[in-house]
Tab-separated table of C-alpha atoms and ligand atoms in Angstrom:
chain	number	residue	atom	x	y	z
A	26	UNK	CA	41.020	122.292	119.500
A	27	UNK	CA	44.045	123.952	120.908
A	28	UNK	CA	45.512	127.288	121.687
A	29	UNK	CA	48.474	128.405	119.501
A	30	UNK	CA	51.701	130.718	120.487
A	31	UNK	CA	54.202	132.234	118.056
A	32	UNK	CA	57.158	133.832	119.999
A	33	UNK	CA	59.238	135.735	118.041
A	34	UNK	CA	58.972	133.846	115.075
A	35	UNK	CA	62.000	134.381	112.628
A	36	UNK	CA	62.640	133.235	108.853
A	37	UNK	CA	65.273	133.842	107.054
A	38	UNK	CA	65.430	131.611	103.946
A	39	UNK	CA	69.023	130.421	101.935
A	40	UNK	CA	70.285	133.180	100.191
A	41	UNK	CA	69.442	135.187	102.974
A	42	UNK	CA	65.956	136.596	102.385
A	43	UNK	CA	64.214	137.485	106.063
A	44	UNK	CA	60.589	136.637	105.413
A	45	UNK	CA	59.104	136.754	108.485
A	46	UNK	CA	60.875	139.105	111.603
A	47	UNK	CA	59.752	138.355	114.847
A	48	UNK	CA	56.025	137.703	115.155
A	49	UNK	CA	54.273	136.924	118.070
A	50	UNK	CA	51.072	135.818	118.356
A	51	UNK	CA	48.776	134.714	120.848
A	52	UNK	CA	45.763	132.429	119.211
A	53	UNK	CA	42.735	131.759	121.527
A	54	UNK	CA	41.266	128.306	121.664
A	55	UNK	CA	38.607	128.232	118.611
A	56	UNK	CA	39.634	131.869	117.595
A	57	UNK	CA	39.749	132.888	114.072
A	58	UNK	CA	43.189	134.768	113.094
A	59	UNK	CA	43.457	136.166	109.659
A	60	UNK	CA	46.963	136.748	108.715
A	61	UNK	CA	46.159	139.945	106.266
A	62	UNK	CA	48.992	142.107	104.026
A	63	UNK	CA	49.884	142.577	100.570
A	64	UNK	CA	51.996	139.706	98.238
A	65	UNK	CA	54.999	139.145	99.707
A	66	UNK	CA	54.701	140.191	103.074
A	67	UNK	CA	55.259	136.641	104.710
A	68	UNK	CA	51.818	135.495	105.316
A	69	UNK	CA	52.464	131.898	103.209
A	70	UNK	CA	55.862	131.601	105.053
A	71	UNK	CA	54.387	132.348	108.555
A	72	UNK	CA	51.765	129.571	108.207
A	73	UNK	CA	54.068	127.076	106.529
A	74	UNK	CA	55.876	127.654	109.846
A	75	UNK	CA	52.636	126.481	111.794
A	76	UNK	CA	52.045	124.215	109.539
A	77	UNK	CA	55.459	122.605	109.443
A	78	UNK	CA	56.016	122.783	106.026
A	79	UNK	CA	59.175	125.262	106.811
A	80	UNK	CA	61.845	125.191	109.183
A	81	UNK	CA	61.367	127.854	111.790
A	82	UNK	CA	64.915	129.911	112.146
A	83	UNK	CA	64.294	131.410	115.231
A	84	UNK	CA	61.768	131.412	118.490
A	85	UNK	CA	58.733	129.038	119.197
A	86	UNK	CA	55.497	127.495	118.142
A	87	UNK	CA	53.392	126.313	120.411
A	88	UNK	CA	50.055	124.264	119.441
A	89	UNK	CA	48.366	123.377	122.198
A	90	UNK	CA	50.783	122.501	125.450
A	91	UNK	CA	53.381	121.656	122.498
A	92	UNK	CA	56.214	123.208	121.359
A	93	UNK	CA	56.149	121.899	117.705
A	94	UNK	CA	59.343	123.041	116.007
A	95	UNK	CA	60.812	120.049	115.980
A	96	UNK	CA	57.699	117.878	115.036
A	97	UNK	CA	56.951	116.318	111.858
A	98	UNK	CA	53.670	118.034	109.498
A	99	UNK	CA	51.881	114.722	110.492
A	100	UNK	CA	52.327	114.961	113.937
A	101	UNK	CA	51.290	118.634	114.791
A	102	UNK	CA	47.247	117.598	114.911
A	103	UNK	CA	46.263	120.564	111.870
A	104	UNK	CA	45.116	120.374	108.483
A	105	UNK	CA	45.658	122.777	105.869
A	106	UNK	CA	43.658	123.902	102.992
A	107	UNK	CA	45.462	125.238	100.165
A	108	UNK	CA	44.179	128.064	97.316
A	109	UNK	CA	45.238	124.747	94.601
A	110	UNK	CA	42.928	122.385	96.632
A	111	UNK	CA	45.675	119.743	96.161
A	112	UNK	CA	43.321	117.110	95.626
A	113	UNK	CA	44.504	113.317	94.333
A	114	UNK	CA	43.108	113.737	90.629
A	115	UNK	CA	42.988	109.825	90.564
A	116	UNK	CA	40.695	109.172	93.266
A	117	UNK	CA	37.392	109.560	93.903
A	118	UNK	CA	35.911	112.491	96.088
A	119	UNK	CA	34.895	109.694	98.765
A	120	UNK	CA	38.762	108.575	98.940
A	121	UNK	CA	40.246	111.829	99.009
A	122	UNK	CA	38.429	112.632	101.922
A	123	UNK	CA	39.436	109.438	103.458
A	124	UNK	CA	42.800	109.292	102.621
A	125	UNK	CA	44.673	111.138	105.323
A	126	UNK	CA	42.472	109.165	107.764
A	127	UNK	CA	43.049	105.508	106.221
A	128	UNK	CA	47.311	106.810	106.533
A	129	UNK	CA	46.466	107.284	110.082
A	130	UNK	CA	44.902	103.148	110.325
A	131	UNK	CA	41.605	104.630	111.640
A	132	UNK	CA	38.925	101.784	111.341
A	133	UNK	CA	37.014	101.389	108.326
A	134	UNK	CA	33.850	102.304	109.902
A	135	UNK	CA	34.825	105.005	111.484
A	136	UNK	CA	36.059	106.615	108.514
A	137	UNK	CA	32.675	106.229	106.722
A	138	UNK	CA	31.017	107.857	109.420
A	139	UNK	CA	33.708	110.872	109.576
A	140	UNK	CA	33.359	111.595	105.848
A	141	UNK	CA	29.618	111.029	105.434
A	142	UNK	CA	29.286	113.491	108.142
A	143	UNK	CA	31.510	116.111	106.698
A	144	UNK	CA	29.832	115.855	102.708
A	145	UNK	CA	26.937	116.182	105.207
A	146	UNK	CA	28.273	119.156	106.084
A	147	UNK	CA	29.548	120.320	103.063
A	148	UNK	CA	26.558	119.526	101.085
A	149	UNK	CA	28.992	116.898	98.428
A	150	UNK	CA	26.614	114.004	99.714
A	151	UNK	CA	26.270	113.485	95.459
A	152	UNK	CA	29.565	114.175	94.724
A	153	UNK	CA	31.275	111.375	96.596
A	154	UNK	CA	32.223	108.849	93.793
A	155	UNK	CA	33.149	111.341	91.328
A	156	UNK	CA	36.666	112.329	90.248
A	157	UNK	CA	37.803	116.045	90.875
A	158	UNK	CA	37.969	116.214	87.511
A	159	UNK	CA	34.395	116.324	87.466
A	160	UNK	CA	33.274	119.401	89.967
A	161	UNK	CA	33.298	122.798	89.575
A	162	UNK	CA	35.949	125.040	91.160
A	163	UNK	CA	33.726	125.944	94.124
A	164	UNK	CA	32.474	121.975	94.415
A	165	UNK	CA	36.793	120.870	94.863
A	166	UNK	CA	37.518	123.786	97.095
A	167	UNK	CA	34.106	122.024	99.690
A	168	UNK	CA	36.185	118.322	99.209
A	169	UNK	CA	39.393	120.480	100.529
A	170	UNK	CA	37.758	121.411	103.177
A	171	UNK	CA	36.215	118.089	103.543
A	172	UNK	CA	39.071	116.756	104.040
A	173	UNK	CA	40.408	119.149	106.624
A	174	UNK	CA	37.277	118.579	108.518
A	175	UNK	CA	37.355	115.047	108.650
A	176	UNK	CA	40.723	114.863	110.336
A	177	UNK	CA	38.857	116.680	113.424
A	178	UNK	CA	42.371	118.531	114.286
A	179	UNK	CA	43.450	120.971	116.579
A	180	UNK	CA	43.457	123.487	114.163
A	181	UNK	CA	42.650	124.811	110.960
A	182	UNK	CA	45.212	126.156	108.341
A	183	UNK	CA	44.156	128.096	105.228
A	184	UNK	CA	46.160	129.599	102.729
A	185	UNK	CA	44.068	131.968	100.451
A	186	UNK	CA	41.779	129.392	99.853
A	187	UNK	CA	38.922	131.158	97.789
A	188	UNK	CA	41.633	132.893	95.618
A	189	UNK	CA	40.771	130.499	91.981
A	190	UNK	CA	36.879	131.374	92.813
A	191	UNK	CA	35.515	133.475	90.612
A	192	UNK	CA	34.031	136.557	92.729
A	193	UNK	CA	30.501	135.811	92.994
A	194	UNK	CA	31.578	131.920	94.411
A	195	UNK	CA	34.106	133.800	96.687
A	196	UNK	CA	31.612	135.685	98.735
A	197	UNK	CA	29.031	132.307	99.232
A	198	UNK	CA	32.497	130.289	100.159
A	199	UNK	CA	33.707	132.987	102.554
A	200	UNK	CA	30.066	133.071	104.341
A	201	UNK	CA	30.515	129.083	104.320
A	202	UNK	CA	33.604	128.982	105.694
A	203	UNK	CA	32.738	131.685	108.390
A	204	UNK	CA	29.667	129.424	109.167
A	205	UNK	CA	31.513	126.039	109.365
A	206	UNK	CA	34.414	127.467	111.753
A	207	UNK	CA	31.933	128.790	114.353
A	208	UNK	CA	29.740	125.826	114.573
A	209	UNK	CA	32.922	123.376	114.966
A	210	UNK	CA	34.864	125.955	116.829
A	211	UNK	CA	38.438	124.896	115.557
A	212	UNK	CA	41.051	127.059	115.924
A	213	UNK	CA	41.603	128.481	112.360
A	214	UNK	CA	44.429	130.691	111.038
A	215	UNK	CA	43.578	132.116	107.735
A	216	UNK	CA	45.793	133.877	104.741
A	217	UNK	CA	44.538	136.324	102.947
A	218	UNK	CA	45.576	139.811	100.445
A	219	UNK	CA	42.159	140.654	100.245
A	220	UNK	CA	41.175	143.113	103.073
A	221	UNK	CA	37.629	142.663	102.848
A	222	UNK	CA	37.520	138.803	103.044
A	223	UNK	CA	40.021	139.528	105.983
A	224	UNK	CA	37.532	141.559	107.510
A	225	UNK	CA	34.541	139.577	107.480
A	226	UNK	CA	36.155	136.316	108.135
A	227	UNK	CA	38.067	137.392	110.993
A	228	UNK	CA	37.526	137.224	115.097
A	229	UNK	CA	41.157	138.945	114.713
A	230	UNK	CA	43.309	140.458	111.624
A	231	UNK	CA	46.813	140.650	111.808
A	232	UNK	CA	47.840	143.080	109.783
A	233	UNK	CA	51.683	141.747	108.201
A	234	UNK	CA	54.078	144.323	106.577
A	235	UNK	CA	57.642	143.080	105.449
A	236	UNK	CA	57.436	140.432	107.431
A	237	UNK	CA	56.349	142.166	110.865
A	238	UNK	CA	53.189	142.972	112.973
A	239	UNK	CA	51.554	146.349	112.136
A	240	UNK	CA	48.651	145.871	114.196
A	241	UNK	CA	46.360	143.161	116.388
A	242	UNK	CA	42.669	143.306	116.527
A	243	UNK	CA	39.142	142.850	116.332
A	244	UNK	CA	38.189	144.122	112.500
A	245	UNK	CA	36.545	147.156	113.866
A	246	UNK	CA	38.820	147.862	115.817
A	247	UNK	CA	41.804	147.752	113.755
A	248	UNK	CA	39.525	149.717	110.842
A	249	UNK	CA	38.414	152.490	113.795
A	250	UNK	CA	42.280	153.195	114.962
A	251	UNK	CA	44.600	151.800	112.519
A	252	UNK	CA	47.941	151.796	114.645
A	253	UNK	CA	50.041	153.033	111.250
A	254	UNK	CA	49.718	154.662	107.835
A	255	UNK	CA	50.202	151.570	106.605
A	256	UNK	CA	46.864	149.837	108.480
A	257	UNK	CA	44.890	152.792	107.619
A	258	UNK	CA	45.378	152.626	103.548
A	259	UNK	CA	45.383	148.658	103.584
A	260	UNK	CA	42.540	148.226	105.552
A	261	UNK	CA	39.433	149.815	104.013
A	262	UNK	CA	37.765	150.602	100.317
A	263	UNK	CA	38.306	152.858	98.983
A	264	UNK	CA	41.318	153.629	101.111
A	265	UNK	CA	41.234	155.751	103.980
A	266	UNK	CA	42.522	159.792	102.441
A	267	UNK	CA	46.029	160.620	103.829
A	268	UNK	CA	47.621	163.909	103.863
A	269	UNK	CA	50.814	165.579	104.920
A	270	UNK	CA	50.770	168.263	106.566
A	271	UNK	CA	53.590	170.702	108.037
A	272	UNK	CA	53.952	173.149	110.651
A	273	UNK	CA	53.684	176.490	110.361
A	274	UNK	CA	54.187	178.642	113.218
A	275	UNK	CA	51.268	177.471	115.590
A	276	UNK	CA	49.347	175.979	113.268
A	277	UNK	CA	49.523	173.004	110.072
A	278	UNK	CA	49.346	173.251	106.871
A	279	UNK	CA	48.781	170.778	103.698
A	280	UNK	CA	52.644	170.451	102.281
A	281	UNK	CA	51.209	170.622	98.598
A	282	UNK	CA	48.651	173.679	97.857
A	283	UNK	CA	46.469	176.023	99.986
A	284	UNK	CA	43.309	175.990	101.677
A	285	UNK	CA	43.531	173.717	105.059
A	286	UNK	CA	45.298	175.038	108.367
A	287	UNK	CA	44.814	172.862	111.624
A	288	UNK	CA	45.576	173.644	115.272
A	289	UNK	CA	47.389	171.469	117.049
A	290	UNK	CA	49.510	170.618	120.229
A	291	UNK	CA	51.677	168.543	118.685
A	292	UNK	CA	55.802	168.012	118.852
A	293	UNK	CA	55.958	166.297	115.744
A	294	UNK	CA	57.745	167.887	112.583
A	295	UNK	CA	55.429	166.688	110.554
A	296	UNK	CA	52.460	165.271	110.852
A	297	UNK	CA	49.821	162.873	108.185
A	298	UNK	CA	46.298	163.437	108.515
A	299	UNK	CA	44.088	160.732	107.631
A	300	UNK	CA	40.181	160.580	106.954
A	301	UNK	CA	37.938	157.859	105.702
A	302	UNK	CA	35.683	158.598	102.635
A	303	UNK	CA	33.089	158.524	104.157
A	304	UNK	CA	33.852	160.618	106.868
A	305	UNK	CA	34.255	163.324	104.568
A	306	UNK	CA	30.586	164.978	103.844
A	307	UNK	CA	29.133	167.033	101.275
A	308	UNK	CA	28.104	170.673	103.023
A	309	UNK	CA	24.729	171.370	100.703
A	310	UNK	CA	25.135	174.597	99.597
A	311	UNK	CA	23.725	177.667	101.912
A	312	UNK	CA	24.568	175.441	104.723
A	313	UNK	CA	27.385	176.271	107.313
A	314	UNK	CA	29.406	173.351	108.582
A	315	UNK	CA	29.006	171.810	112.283
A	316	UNK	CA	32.762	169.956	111.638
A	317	UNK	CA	36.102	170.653	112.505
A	318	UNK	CA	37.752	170.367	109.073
A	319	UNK	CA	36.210	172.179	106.363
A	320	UNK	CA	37.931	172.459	103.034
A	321	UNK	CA	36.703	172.974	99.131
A	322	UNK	CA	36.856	170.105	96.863
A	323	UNK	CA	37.298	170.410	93.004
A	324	UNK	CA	36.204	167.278	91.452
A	325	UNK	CA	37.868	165.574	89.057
A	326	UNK	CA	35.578	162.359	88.813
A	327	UNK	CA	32.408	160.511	90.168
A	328	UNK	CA	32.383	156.839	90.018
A	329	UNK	CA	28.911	155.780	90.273
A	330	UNK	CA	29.127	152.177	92.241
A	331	UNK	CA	24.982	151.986	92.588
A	332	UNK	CA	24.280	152.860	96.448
A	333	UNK	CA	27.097	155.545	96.845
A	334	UNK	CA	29.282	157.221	94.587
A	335	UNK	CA	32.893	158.066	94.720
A	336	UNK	CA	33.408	161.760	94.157
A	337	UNK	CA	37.455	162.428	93.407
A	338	UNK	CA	39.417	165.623	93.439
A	339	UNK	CA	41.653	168.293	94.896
A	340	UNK	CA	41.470	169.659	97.927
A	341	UNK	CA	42.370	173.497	98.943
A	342	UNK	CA	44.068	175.283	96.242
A	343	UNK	CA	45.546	172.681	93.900
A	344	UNK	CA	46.144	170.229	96.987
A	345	UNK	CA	46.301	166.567	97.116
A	346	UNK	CA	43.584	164.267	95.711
A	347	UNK	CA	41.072	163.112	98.268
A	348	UNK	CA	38.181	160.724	97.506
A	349	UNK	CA	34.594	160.867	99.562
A	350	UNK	CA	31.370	158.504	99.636
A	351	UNK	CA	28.347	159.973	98.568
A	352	UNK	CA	25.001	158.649	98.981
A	353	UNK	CA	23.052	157.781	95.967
A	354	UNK	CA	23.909	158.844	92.013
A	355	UNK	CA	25.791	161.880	92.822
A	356	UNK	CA	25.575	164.045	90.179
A	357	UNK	CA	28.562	166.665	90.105
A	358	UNK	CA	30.217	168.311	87.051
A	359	UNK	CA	34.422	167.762	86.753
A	360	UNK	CA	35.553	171.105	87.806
A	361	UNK	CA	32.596	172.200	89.962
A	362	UNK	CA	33.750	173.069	93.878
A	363	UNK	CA	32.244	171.659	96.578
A	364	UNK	CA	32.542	172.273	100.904
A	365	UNK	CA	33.814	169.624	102.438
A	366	UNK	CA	33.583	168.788	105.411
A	367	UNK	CA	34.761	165.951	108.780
A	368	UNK	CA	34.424	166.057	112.619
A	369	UNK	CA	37.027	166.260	114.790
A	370	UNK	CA	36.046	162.495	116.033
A	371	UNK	CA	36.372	161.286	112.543
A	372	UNK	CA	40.169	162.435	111.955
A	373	UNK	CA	43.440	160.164	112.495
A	374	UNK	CA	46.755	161.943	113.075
A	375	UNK	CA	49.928	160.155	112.555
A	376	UNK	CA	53.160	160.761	112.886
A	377	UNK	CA	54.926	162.301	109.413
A	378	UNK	CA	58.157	160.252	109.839
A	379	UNK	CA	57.009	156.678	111.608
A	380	UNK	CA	53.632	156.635	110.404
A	381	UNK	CA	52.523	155.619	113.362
A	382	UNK	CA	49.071	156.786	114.825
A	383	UNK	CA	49.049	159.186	117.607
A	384	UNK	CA	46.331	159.457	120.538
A	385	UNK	CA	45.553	163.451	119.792
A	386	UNK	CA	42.233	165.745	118.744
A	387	UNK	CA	42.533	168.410	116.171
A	388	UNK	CA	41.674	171.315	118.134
A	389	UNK	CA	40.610	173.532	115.481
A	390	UNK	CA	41.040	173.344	111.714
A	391	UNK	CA	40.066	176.039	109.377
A	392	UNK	CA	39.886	176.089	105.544
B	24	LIG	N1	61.411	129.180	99.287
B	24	LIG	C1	61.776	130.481	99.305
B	24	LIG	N2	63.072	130.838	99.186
B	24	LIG	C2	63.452	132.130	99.226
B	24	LIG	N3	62.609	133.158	99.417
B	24	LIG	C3	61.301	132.864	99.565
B	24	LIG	C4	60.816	131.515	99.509
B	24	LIG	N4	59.465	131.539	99.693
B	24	LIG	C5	59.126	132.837	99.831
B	24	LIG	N5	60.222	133.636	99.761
B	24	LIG	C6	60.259	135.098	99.903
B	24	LIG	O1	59.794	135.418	101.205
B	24	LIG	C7	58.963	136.564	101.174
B	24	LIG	C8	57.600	136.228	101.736
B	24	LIG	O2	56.951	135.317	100.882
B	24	LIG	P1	55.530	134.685	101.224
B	24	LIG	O3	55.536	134.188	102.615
B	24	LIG	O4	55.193	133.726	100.155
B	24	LIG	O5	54.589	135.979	101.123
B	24	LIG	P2	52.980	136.097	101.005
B	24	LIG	O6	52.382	134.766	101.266
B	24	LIG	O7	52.615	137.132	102.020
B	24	LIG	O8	52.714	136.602	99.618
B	24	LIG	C9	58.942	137.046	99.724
B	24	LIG	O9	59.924	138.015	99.580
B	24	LIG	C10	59.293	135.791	98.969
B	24	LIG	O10	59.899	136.104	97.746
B	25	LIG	MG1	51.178	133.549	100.038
């Protein structure tokens, strides 16, 4: 188990593509660091980087006391786990385990008890003469972990491992995997797209964009103050309702239709207000609201998804398209307008032109 430290971490591959821009990271012993953005963003590259499978073109990676730049893939004491389990089709489950530890000249005994242990573990105890040919997707992806385990290393490498499972597998693997880490403690970096598996997996997310740090932090954290535009529509389903406002003498207004003014003390030209679904309510009708923002809401669709439903539509006079989280079966005809509602607790401000958040309260908004 070991600490790891990216410093400024630069890639820039031939032909001149800059995949990864200076990140810097600062892994506790035994943490788990999710490494979270959409395709492309330099999550694969930044691990290959720990990992050893790419050169790093600028600033250091430390695992452990170690600065590992210049060390070989073998020598850096991790083992990876890949979404195409990578497993030697022509061996048995038994020997792919033991492989990386027979490479190593670890005694024969020894290895025995290190893989027994880990199908132990892994509950593959059955499985261990059989070819991979032979298990089910969910079955190989436990002997690729298996054979991560059994290496005992300083750390833990995944790259979107549960990505061939099919959805149902996905969420029993992630739980798994979430298990396993904490009761060996290994420090684990883990790739991901998918925000939610990013989310539950993680101690710490670090939300990539184009190759750079958006934001740092504890999943609630990062979902309670997203530090950009960006973090607040990536993290969270459905995405977190953004919308531009501009100013207007003293006050702000929506750019696009009527129907929502806001007071604020802000220097900003313009400024992005952005509310989670479900921090958008429902005012039952008769009833006068206790929030800050209160707006109408023609809907355009309900998407029943069992506990809650979705309710779309327009907000203010042919303004942008919002989405809220109803409880239950909500039952609302397209076209019918409804009084919305948030508290003044529940609303993120960023700014128009960085998108990035700023530390105010809405004073007073009025519909
Ligand atoms: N071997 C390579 N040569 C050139 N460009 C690459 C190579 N590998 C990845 N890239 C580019 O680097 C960027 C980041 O890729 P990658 O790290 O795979 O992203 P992610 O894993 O987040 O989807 C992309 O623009 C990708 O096209
Ligand atoms: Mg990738």
């Amino acid at each position: 188990m070991a600490k790891i430290k990216l410093d400024d971490i630069r890639k820039v591959y031939a032909g001149g593509v800059e995949a990864v821009k200076g990140v810097s990271i600062d892994i506790e012993d035994g943490e788990f660091i999710v490494l979270v953005g959409p395709s492309g963003c330099g999550k694969s590259t930044l691990l290959r980087m720990v990992a050893g499978l790419e050169a790093i073109t600028s600033g250091t990676a430390q695992i452990g006391a170690r600065t590992v730049n210049d060390v070989e893939p073998a020598d850096r004491d991790i083992a990876m786990v890949f979404q195409n389990y990578a497993l030697y089709p022509h061996m048995s489950v038994y020997n792919n385990m033991a492989y990386g530890l027979k490479n190593r000249g670890t005694a024969k005994a020894e290895i025995e008890s290190r893989v027994r242990e880990a199908a132990r573990i892994l509950e593959i105890e059955d499985y261990l003469d059989r070819k991979p040919r032979a298990l089910s997707g969910g079955q190989r992806q436990r002997v690729a972990m298996g054979r991560a385990i059994v290496r005992d290393p300083a750390a833990f490498l995944f790259d979107e491992p549960l990505s061939n499972l099919d959805a149902k597998l996905r969420v029993q693997m992630r739980i798994e995997i979430k298990k396993l880490q904490k009761s060996l403690g290994t420090t684990s970096i883990y790739v991901t797209h998918d925000q939610l598996e990013a989310m539950t997996l993680a101690d710490r997310l670090v939300v990539l964009n184009g190759g750079q740090v958006e934001q740092i932090g504890a999943p609630i954290d990062v979902y309670e103050k997203p530090a950009s535009t960006f973090v607040a529509s990536f993290i969270g389903s459905p995405a977190m309702n953004l919308l531009a406002l501009q100013k207007q003498g003293q006050s702000w207004q929506l750019q696009e239709g009527e129907g929502l003014e806001i007071e604020l003390d802000v220097a900003a030209e313009e400024i992005t207000l952005g509310v989670r679904p479900e921090d958008l309510h429902i005012i039952p009708q008769g009833q006068t609201s206790h929030g800050v923002l209160t707006a109408h809401l023609i809907v355009s669709a309900v998407e029943p998804v069992g506990a809650e439903s979705y309710v779309h539509g327009t907000l203010g006079n042919g303004g942008p398209e919002v989405i809220l989280r109803a409880p239950g079966k909500a039952q609302f005809a397209i076209g019918s307008k409804l009084d919305v509602t948030a508290t003044p607790d529940k609303l993120h401000l960023f700014d128009g032109n960085t998108g990035k958040r700023m530390e105010i309260t809405p004073m007073r908004v009025v519909a």
